[in-house]
Short mmCIF file of C-alpha atoms and ligand atoms in Angstrom, two decimals:
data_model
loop_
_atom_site.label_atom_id
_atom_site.label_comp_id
_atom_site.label_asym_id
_atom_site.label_seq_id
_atom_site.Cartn_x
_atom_site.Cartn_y
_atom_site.Cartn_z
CA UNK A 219 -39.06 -103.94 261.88
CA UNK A 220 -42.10 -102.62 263.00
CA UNK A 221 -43.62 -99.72 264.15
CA UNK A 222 -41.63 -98.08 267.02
CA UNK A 223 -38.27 -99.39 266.72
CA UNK A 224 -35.54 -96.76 267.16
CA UNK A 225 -33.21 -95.79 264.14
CA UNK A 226 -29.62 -96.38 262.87
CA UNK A 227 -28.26 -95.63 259.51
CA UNK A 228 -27.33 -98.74 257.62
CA UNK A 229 -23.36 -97.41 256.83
CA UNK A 230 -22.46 -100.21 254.72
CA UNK A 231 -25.02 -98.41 251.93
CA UNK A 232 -23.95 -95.22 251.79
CA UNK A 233 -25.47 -93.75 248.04
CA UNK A 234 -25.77 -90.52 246.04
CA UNK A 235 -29.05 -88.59 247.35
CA UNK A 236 -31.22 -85.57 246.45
CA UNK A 237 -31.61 -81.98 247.20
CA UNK A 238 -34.37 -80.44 248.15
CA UNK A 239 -35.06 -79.58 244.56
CA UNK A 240 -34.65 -83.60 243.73
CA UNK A 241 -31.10 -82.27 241.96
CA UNK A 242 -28.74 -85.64 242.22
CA UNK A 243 -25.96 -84.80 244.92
CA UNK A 244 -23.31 -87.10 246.82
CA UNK A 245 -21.81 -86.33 250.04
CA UNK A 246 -20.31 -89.84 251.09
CA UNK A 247 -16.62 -89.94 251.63
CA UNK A 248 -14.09 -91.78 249.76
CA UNK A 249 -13.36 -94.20 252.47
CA UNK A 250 -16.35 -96.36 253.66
CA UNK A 251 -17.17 -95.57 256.72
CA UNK A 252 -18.47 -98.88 257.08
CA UNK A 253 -14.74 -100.15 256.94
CA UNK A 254 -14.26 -97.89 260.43
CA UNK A 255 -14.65 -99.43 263.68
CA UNK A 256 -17.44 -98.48 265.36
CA UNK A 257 -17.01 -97.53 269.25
CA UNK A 258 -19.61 -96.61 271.82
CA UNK A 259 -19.80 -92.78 272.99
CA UNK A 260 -18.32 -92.18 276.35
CA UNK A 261 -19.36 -89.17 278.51
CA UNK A 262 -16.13 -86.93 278.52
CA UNK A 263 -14.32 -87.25 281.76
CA UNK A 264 -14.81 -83.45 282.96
CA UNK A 265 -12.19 -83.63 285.41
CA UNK A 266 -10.01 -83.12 282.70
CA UNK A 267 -11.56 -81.48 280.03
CA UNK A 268 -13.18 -78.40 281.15
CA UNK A 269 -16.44 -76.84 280.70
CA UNK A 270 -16.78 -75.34 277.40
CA UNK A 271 -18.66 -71.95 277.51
CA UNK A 272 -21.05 -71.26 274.59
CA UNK A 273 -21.27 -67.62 274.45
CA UNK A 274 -23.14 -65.03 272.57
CA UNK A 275 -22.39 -63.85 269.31
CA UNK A 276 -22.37 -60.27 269.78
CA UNK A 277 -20.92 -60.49 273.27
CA UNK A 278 -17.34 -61.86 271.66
CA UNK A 279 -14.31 -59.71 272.41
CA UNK A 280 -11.35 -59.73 269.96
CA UNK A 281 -9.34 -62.43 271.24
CA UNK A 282 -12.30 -65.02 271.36
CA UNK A 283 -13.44 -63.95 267.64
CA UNK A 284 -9.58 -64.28 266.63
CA UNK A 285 -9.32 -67.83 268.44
CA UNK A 286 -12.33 -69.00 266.18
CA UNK A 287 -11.31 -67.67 263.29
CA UNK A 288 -8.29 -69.43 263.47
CA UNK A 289 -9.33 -72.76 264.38
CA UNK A 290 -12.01 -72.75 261.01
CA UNK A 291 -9.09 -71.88 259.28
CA UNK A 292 -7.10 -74.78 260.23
CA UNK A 293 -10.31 -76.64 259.86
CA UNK A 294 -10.74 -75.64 256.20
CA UNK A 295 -7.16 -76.32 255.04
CA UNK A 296 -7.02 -79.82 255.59
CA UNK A 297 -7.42 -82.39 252.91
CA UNK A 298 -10.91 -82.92 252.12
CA UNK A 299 -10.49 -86.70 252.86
CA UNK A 300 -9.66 -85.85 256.15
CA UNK A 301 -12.82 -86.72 259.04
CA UNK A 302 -11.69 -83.46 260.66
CA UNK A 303 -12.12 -81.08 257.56
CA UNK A 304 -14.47 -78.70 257.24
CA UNK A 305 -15.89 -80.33 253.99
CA UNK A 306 -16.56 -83.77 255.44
CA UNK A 307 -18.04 -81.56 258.59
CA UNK A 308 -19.73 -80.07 256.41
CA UNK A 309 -20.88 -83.51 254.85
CA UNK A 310 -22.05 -85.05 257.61
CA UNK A 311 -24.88 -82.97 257.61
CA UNK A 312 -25.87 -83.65 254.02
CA UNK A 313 -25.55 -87.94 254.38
CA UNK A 314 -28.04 -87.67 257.52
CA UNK A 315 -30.43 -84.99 256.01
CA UNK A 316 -30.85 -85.62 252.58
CA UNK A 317 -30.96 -89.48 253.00
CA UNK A 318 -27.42 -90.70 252.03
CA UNK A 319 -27.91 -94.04 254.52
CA UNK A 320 -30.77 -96.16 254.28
CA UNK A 321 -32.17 -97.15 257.81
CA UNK A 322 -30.57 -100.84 259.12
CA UNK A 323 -32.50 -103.47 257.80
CA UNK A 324 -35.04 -101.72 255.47
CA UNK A 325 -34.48 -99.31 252.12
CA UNK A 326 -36.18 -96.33 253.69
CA UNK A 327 -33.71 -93.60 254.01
CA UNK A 328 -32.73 -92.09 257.30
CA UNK A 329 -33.25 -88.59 257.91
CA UNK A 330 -33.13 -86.29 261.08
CA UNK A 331 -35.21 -83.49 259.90
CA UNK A 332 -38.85 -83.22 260.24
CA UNK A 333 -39.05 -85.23 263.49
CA UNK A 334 -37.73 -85.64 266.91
CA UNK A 335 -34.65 -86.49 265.86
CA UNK A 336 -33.84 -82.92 264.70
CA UNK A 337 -32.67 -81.88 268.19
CA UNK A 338 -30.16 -83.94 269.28
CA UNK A 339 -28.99 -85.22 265.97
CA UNK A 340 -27.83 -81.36 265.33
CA UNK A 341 -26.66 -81.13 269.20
CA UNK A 342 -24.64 -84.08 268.71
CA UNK A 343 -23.12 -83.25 265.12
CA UNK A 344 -22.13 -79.31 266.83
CA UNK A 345 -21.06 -81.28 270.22
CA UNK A 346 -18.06 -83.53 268.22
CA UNK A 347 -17.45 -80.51 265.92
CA UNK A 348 -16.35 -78.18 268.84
CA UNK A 349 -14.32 -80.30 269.65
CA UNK A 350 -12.75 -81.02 266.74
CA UNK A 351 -12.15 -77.15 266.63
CA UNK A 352 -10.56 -76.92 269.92
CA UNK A 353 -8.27 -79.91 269.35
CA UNK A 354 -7.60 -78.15 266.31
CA UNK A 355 -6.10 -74.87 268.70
CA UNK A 356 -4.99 -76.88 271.05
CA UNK A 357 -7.91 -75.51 273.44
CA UNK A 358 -10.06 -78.14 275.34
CA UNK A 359 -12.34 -74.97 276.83
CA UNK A 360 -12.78 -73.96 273.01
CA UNK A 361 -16.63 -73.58 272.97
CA UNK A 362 -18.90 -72.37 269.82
CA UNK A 363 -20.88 -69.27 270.41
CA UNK A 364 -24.31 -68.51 269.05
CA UNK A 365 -25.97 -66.19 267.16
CA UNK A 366 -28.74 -65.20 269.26
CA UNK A 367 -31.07 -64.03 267.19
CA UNK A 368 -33.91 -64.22 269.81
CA UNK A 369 -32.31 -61.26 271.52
CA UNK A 370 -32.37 -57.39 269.67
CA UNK A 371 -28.76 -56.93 270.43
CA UNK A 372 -28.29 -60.19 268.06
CA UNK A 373 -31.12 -60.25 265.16
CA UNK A 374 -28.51 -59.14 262.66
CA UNK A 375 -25.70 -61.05 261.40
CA UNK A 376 -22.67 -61.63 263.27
CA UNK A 377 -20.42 -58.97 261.61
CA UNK A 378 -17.22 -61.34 262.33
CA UNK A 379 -18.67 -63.88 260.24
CA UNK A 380 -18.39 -61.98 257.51
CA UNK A 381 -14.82 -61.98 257.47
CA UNK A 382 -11.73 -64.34 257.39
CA UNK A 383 -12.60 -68.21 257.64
CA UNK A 384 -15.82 -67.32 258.60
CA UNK A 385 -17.04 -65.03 256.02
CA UNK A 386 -19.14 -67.29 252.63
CA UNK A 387 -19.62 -65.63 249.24
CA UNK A 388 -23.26 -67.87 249.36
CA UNK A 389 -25.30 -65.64 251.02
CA UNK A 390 -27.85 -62.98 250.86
CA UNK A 391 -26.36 -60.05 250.34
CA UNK A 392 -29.23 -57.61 250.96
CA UNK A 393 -29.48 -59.73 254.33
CA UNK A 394 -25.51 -58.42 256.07
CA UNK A 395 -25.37 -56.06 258.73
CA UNK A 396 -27.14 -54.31 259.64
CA UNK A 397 -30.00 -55.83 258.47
CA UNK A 398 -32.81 -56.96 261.41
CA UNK A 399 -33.50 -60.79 260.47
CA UNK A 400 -37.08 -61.92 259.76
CA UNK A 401 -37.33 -64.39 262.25
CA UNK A 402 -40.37 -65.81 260.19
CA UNK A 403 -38.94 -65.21 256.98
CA UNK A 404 -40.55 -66.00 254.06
CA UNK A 405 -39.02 -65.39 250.64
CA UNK A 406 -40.81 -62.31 249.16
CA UNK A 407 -39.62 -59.61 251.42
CA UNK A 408 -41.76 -57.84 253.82
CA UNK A 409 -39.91 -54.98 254.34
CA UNK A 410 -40.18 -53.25 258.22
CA UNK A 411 -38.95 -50.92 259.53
CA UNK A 412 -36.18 -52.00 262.38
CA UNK A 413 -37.99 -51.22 265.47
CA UNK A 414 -41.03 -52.85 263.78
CA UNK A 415 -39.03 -55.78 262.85
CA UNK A 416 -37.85 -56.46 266.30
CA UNK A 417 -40.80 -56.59 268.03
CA UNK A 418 -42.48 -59.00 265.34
CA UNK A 419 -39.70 -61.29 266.01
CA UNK A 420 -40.16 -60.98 269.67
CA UNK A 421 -43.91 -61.85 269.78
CA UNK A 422 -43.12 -64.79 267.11
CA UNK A 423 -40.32 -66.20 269.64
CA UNK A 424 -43.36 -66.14 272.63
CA UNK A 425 -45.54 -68.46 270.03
CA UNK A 426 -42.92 -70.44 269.30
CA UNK A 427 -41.40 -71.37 272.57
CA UNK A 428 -44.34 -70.90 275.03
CA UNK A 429 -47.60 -70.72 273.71
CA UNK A 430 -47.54 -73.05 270.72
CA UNK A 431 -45.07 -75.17 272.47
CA UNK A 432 -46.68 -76.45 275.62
CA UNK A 433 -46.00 -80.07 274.77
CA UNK A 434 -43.38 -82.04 273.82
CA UNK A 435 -44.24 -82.73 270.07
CA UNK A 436 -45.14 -79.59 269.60
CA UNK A 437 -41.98 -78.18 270.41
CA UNK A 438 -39.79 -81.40 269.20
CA UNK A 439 -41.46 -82.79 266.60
CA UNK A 440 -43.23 -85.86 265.65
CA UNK A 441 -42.51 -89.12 267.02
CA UNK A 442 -40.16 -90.74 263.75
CA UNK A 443 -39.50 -94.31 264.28
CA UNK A 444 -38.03 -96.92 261.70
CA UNK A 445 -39.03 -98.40 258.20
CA UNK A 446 -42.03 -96.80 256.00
CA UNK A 447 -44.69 -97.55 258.93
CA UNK A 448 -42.84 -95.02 261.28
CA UNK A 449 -42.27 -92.57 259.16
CA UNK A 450 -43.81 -88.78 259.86
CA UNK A 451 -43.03 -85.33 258.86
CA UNK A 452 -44.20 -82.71 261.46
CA UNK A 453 -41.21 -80.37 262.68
CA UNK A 454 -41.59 -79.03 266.19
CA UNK A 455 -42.25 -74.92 266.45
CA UNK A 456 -38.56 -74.00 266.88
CA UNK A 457 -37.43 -76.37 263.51
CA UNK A 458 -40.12 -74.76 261.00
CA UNK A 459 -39.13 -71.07 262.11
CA UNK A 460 -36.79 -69.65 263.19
CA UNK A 461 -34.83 -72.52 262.40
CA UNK A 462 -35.81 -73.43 258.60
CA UNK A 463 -36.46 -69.41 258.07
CA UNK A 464 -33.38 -68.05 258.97
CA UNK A 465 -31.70 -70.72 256.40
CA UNK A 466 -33.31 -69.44 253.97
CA UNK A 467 -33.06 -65.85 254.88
CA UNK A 468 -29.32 -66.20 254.64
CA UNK A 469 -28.87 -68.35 251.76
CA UNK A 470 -28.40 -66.57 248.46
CA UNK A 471 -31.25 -65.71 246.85
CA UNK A 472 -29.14 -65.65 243.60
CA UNK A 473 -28.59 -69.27 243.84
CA UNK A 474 -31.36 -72.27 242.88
CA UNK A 475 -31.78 -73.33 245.87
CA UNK A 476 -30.58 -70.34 248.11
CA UNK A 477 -27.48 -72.02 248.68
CA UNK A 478 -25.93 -72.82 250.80
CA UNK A 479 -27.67 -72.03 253.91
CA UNK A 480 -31.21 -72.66 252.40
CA UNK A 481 -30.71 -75.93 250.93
CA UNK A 482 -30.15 -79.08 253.46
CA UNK A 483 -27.43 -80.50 251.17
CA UNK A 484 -25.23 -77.67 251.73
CA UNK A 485 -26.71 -75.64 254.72
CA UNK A 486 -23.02 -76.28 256.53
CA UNK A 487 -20.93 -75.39 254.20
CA UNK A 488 -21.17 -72.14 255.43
CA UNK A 489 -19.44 -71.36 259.06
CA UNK A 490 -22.79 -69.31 260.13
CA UNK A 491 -24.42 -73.07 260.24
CA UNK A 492 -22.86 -73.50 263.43
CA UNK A 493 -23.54 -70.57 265.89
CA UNK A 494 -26.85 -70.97 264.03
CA UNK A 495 -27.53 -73.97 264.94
CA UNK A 496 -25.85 -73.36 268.91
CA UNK A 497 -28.64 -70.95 269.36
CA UNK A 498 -31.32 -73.68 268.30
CA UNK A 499 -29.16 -75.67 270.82
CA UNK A 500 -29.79 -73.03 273.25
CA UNK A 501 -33.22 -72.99 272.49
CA UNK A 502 -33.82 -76.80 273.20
CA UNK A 503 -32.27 -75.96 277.00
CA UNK A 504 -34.15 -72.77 277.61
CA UNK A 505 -37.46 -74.90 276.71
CA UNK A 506 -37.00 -77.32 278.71
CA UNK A 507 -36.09 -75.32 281.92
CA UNK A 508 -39.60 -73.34 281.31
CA UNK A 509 -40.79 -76.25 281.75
CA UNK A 510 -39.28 -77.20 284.76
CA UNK A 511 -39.53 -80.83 283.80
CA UNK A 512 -37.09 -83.17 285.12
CA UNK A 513 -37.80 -86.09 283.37
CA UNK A 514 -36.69 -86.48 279.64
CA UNK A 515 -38.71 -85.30 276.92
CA UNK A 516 -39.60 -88.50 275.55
CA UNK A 517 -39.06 -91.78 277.56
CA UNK A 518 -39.32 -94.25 274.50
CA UNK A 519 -36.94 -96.37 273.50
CA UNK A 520 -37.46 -95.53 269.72
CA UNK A 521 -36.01 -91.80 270.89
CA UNK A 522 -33.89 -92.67 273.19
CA UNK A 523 -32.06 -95.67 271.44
CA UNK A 524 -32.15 -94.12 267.60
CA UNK A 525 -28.04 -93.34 267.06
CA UNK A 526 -25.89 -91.18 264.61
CA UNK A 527 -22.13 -92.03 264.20
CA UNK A 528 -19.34 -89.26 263.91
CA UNK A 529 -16.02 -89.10 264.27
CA UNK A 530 -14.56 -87.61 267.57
CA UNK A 531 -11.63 -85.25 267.89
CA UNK A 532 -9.84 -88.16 268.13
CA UNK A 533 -10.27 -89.96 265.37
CA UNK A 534 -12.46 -92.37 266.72
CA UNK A 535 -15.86 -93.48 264.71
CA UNK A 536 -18.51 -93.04 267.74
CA UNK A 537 -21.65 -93.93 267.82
CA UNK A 538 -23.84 -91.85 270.07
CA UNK A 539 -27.65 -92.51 271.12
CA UNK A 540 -29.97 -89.39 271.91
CA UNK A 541 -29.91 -90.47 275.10
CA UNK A 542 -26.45 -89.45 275.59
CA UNK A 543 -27.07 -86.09 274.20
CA UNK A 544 -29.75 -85.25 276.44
CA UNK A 545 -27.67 -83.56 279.42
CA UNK A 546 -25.57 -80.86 278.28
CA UNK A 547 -23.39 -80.58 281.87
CA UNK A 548 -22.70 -84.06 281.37
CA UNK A 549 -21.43 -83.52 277.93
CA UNK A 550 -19.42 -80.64 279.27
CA UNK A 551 -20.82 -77.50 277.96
CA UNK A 552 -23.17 -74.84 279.18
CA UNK A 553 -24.54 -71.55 277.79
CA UNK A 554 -23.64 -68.08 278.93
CA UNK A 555 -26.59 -66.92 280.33
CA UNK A 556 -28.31 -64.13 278.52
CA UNK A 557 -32.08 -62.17 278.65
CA UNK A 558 -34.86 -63.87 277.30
CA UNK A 559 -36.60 -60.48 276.26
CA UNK A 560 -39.66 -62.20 274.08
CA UNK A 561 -40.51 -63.37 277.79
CA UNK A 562 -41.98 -60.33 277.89
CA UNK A 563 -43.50 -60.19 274.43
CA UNK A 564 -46.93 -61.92 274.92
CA UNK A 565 -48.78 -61.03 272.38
CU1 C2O B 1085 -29.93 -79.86 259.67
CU2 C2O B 1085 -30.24 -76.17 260.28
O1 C2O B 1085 -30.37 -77.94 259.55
#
């Protein structure tokens, strides 16, 4: 392997890894995955399933917020062998982020942070988990909403995630509603007033999606291709903040390594991971139609070709290539559509 060849995680090796503190961890399930068989991802057939909506956080009425809270719960009390539970979800984060596979055909580990693969390696781990959830409810329109903390109505904390299935004793607790989120958090508070707060987040959220994101790699991240001569570590505007910020701005600062949102090896343990990570989602789409680019945001082969495996709602061990992730109508969700007030906020 060379330089520019796309990536795959070796499953056969699946091994103990490292926090972000180099603490010893292991997130590999029981059964080998390398025992399952491996199928090729298939576009859902939309005729029949429906399009999912992905709505705003703070726009949920009861029912919707009830619905989730219900299918998390189901979710959470199966056995923790189970592909469907919410601790091997919650697993399959840590085995492709803190290096639990080595690449195919080399001993460098594989990991999807850092890079280009950040985007749709997350967009494909929430696009099988959704549906996992709605299977779960019996609810093929089941859709994840997001926390849209780019928006003033949503810079604080979800307040339903705070409760039932949802709600995680891991987090910050001088971060809950109705705290105004740091967008650009660093640990070491600076302390703002709300109004104040806002509108720092709003100018940070023009930097980071227009004016320090005008080309691909800036806004993706660098180009990570396989073995030790591809490897790079340069995360595109969004990743580094708010994405990495916000994780650590609600992990809990009583914990080592502000678990579990602020540490990669547990970041999805807690529910908020996923409307989180929906809004990065988000993100990715609103980018890209500022652009007004119709071609795809990379056209090489190592981007295009470099696959994840998951399980689907079905049971099924899938293997799925970025470049089936790249067209969200096709996978058969869309966002509800929502102000983009940090339009506005040129600094
Ligand atoms: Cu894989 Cu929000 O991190």
């Amino acid at each position: 392997y060379g330089v520019g060849y796309p990536l795959a995680a070796n499953l056969s090796a699946c091994h103990p890894s490292f926090t972000d503190a180099n603490r010893p961890t292991n997130c590999c399930p029981l059964r080998r995955d390398a025992d399952q068989r491996v199928i090729d991802f298939e576009l859902p057939k939309l005729v029949q399933s429906p399009l999912r909506v992905r709505r705003a956080a703070h726009l949920l009425n009861n029912e919707y917020i009830a619905k989730y809270q219900r299918a998390v719960a189901i979710m959470k009390s199966l056995p923790s062998d189970h592909p469907h539970s919410f601790f091997r979800q919650a697993n399959n984060h840590c085995l492709y982020c803190t290096g639990s596979y080595d690449q195919v055909n080399s001993s460098f580990l594989f990991k999807i942070h850092r890079s280009w693969l950040f985007f749709p390696w997350h967009r494909a781990f929430l696009f099988f988990h959704e549906r996992i959830l709605g299977k779960l409810i019996g609810d093929d329109t089941f859709a994840l909403p997001y926390w849209n903390w780019d928006n003033p109505d949503g810079m604080v904390m979800p307040e339903f995630v705070n409760e039932g299935a949802l709600n995680n004793e891991q987090r910050d607790y001088t971060h809950l509603p109705s705290n105004v989120a740091d967008l650009n958090y660093h640990v070491g508070e600076i302390r703002r007033q709300p109004e104040q707060q806002v509108a720092v987040n709003l100018a940070f959220m023009y930097h980071q999606m227009v004016s320090g994101a005008k080309k691909p790699d800036l806004f993706l991240g660098c180009k990570l291709t396989a073995g030790p001569e591809g490897a790079c570590n340069g995360p595109g505007t969004i990743e580094g903040a708010p994405h990495n910020t916000l994780h650590t701005w609600v992990g809990s600062g009583l914990n080592p390594e502000r678990e579990n949102m602020g540490a990669f090896y547990s970041a999805a343990r807690d529910p908020i991971f996923y409307p989180h990570h929906a809004n990065i989602d988000r993100l990715w789409e609103v980018w890209r139609k500022l652009r007004e680019s119709a071609v795809p945001d990379f056209t090489e082969s190592a981007w295009l070709d470099s696959s994840f495996t998951f399980y689907d709602e079905n049971l099924r061990f899938v293997r799925i290539k970025v470049r089936d992730c790249l067209d969200i109508a096709k996978l058969g969700y869309a966002y509800q559509n929502i102000d983009l007030p940090w339009l506005q906020a040129r600094p």
